[in-house]
C-alpha atoms as one frame of an Amber mdcrd trajectory, in Angstrom:
protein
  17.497  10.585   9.561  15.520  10.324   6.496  11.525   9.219   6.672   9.491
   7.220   4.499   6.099   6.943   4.035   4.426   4.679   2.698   0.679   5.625
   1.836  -1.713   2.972   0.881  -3.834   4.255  -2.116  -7.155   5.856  -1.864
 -10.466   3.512  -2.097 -10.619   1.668  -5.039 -13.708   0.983  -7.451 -14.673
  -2.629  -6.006 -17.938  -4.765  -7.938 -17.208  -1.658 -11.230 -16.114  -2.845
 -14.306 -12.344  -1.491 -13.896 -11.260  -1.867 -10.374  -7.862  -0.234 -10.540
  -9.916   3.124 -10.797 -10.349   5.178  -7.030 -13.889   5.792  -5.965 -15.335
   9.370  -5.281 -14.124   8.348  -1.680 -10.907   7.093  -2.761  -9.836  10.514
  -4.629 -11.276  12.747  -1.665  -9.383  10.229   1.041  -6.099  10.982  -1.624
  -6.534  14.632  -0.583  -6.714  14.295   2.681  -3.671  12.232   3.155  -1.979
  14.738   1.171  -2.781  17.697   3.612  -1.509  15.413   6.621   1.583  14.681
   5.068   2.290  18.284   4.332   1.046  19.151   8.323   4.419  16.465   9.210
   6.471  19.220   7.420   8.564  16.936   5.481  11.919  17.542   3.660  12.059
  17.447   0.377  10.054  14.861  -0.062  10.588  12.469  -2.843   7.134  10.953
  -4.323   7.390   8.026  -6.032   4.172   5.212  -6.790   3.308   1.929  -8.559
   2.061   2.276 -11.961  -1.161   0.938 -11.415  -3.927   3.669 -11.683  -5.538
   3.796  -8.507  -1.710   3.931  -7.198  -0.632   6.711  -9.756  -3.549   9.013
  -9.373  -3.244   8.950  -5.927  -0.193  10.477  -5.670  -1.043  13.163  -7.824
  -4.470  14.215  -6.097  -2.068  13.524  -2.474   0.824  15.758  -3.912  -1.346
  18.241  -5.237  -3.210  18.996  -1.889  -0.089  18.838  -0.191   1.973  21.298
  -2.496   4.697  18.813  -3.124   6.790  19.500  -6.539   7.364  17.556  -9.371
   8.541  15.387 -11.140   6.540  12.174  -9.503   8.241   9.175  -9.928   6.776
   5.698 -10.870   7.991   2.051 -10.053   6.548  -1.410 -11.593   8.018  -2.413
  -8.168   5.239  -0.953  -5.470   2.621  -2.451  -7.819   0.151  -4.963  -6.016
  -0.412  -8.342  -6.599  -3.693  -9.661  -8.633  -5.888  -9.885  -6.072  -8.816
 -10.731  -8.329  -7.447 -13.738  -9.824  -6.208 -14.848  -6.251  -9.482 -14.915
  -5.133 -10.938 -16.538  -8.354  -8.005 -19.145  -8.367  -8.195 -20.058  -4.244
 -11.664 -19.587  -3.904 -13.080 -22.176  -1.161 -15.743 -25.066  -1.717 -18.654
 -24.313  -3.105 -22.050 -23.682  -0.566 -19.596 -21.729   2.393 -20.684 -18.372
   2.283 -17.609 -15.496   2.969 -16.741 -11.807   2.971 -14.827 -10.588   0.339
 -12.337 -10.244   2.990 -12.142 -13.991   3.887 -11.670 -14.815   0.801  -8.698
 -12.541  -0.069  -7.184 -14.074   3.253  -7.633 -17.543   2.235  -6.666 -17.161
  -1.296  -3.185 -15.278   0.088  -2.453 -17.746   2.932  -3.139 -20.433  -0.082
  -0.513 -18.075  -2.265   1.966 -17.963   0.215   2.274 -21.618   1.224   2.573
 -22.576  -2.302   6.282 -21.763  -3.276   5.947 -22.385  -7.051   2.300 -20.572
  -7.386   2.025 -17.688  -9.172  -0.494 -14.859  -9.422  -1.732 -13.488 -13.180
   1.170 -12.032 -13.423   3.623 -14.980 -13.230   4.783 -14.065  -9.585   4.882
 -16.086  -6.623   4.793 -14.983  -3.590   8.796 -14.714  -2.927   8.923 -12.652
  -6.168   6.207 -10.366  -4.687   7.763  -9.429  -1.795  11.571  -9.686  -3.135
  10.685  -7.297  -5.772   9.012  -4.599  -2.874  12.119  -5.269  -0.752  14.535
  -4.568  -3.632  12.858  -0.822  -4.343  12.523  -0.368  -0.556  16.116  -0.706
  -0.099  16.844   0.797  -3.202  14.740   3.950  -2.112  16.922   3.835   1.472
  20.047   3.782   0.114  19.509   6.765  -2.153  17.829   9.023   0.139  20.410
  11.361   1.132  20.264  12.542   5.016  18.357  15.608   4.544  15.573  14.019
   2.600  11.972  12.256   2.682   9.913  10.041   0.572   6.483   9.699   0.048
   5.392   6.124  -1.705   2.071   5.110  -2.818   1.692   1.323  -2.633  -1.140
  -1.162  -2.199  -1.954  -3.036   1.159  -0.209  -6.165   0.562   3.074  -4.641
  -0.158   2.567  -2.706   2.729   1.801  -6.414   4.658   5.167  -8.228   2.943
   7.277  -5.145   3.737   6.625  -4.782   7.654   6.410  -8.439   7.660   9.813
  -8.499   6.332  11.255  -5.625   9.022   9.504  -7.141  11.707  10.658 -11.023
  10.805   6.702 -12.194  11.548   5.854 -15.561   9.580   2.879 -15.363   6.735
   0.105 -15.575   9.390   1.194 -12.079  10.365   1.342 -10.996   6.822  -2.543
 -11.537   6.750  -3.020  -9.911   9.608  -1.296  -6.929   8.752  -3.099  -6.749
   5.342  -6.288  -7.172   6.625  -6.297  -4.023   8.837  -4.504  -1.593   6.131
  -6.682   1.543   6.130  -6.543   3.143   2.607  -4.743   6.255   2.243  -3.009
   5.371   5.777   0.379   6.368   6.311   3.305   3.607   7.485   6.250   5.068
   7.978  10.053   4.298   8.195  13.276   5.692   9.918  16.606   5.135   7.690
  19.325   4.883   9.478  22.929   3.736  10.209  21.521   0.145  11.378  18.943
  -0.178   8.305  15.559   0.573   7.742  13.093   0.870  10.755   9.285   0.332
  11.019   8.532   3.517  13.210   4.615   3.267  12.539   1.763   0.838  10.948
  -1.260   2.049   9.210  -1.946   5.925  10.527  -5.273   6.994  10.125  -5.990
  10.183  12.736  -6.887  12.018   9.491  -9.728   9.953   9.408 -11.323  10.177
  12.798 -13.839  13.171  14.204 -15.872  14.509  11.935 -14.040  12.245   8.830
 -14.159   9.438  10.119 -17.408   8.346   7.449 -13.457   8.494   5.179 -12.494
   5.592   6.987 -12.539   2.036   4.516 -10.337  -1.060   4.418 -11.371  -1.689
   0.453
C-alpha cells in the first residue's frame, strides 16, 4: 500500500521583507524532517513540492539530509493561498487587538463563507482546495504499489485536504490549520477504497532535546 507524506514546510521568514523565504530555523527544521523520513525507510519515494520558495527549498534541504534521489518534482498545485492579503483584506474593526493567529483564522473563516471571494491570486476558496484535491488524487492514482511520496505543502492545504478525507465542515478546517507544526509529517494510506488519513501533523522529531525546533509560523 503506497504512503504519502505530506510535510508542511520549514519556518518561514514572518515581519522580513520576503516572507516566502525559510528562517535559520525553518532550513535546520527542513533537515530534520528529512532524517525522520529516511528513519520510516520509505520506498522509492517520490518528492514532489509547490513552487513557492519556502516550499521548494524545503524539499531540497529535507531530501538532501535524507539521501533521497533526484529529480524533485514541482506542482503550482500544493502552493498556499495568500495569506497576507487575507489578513489585510478580512482584517477586523479597528481598536480590537489580535494575534497574528486570530487574524489568519478570521480572515479564512471570512474566505471560506464567501463563495465568490477570492484571494490575490483570483482563487476562492473552492478553487483552493479543488485544485489540492485534484494533485492529491492525481499523485494516488499514479503511485504504483511499491512506491512512496514525499510532498511539501503549506498548512492550509494540509487543513482543506484532511478536511476533505475526513468530511469536517470549515470550522474544522481552522482548527486543523491552526495546530499544523512546520516541517510535520501527515501522512496517507492509498488503497483499494481511496485515499486514507492515517496521521495529522507528526512532530516526535521535535520533542527532547529539539523541541526549542518546535513553531506553528
Amino acid at each position: 500500500m503506497p504512503l504519502i507524506c505530506l510535510v508542511r514546510h520549514g519556518q518561514a521568514s514572518a515581519g522580513a521583507d520576503d516572507y516566502d523565504v525559510l528562517s535559520e530555523p525553518g532550513r535546520v527544521q527542513a533537515a530534520a524532517v528529512g532524517r525522520e523520513l529516511a528513519r520510516r525507510g520509505l520506498r522509492d519515494p517520490y518528492v514532489v513540492s509547490g513552487t513557492l520558495t519556502r516550499q521548494r527549498d524545503t524539499a531540497q534541504l529535507l531530501a538532501d539530509a535524507a539521501g533521497f534521489e533526484r529529480p524533485r518534482h514541482q506542482d503550482a498545485r500544493w502552493n498556499e493561498y495568500d495569506h497576507l492579503d487575507l489578513i489585510a483584506r478580512y482584517a477586523p474593526a479597528p481598536g480590537r487587538s489580535s494575534s497574528t493567529q486570530d487574524l489568519l483564522d478570521h480572515a479564512l473563516s471570512a474566505w471560506m463563507r464567501d463563495p465568490a471571494a477570492t484571494d490575490a491570486n483570483g482563487e476562492t476558496w473552492a478553487a483552493f482546495a479543488g485544485r489540492a484535491a485534484a494533485a492529491l488524487a492525481e499523485l494516488s492514482a499514479g503511485l504504483g504499489r511499491g512506491r512512496d511520496a514525499v510532498v511539501v505543502t503549506s498548512g492550509g492545504v494540509l487543513a482543506a485536504l484532511c478536511a476533505t478525507l475526513l468530511s469536517l465542515p470549515h470550522e474544522g478546517v481552522v482548527a486543523l490549520n491552526r495546530v499544523a507544526v512546520n516541517a510535520s509529517v501527515t501522512t496517507l494510506a492509498v488503497g483499494a477504497s481511496g485515499t486514507t488519513l492515517l496521521t495529522f501533523n507528526e512532530h516526535a522529531h521535535f520533542s527532547g532535546d529539539r523541541r526549542q525546533l518546535l513553531t506553528y509560523r
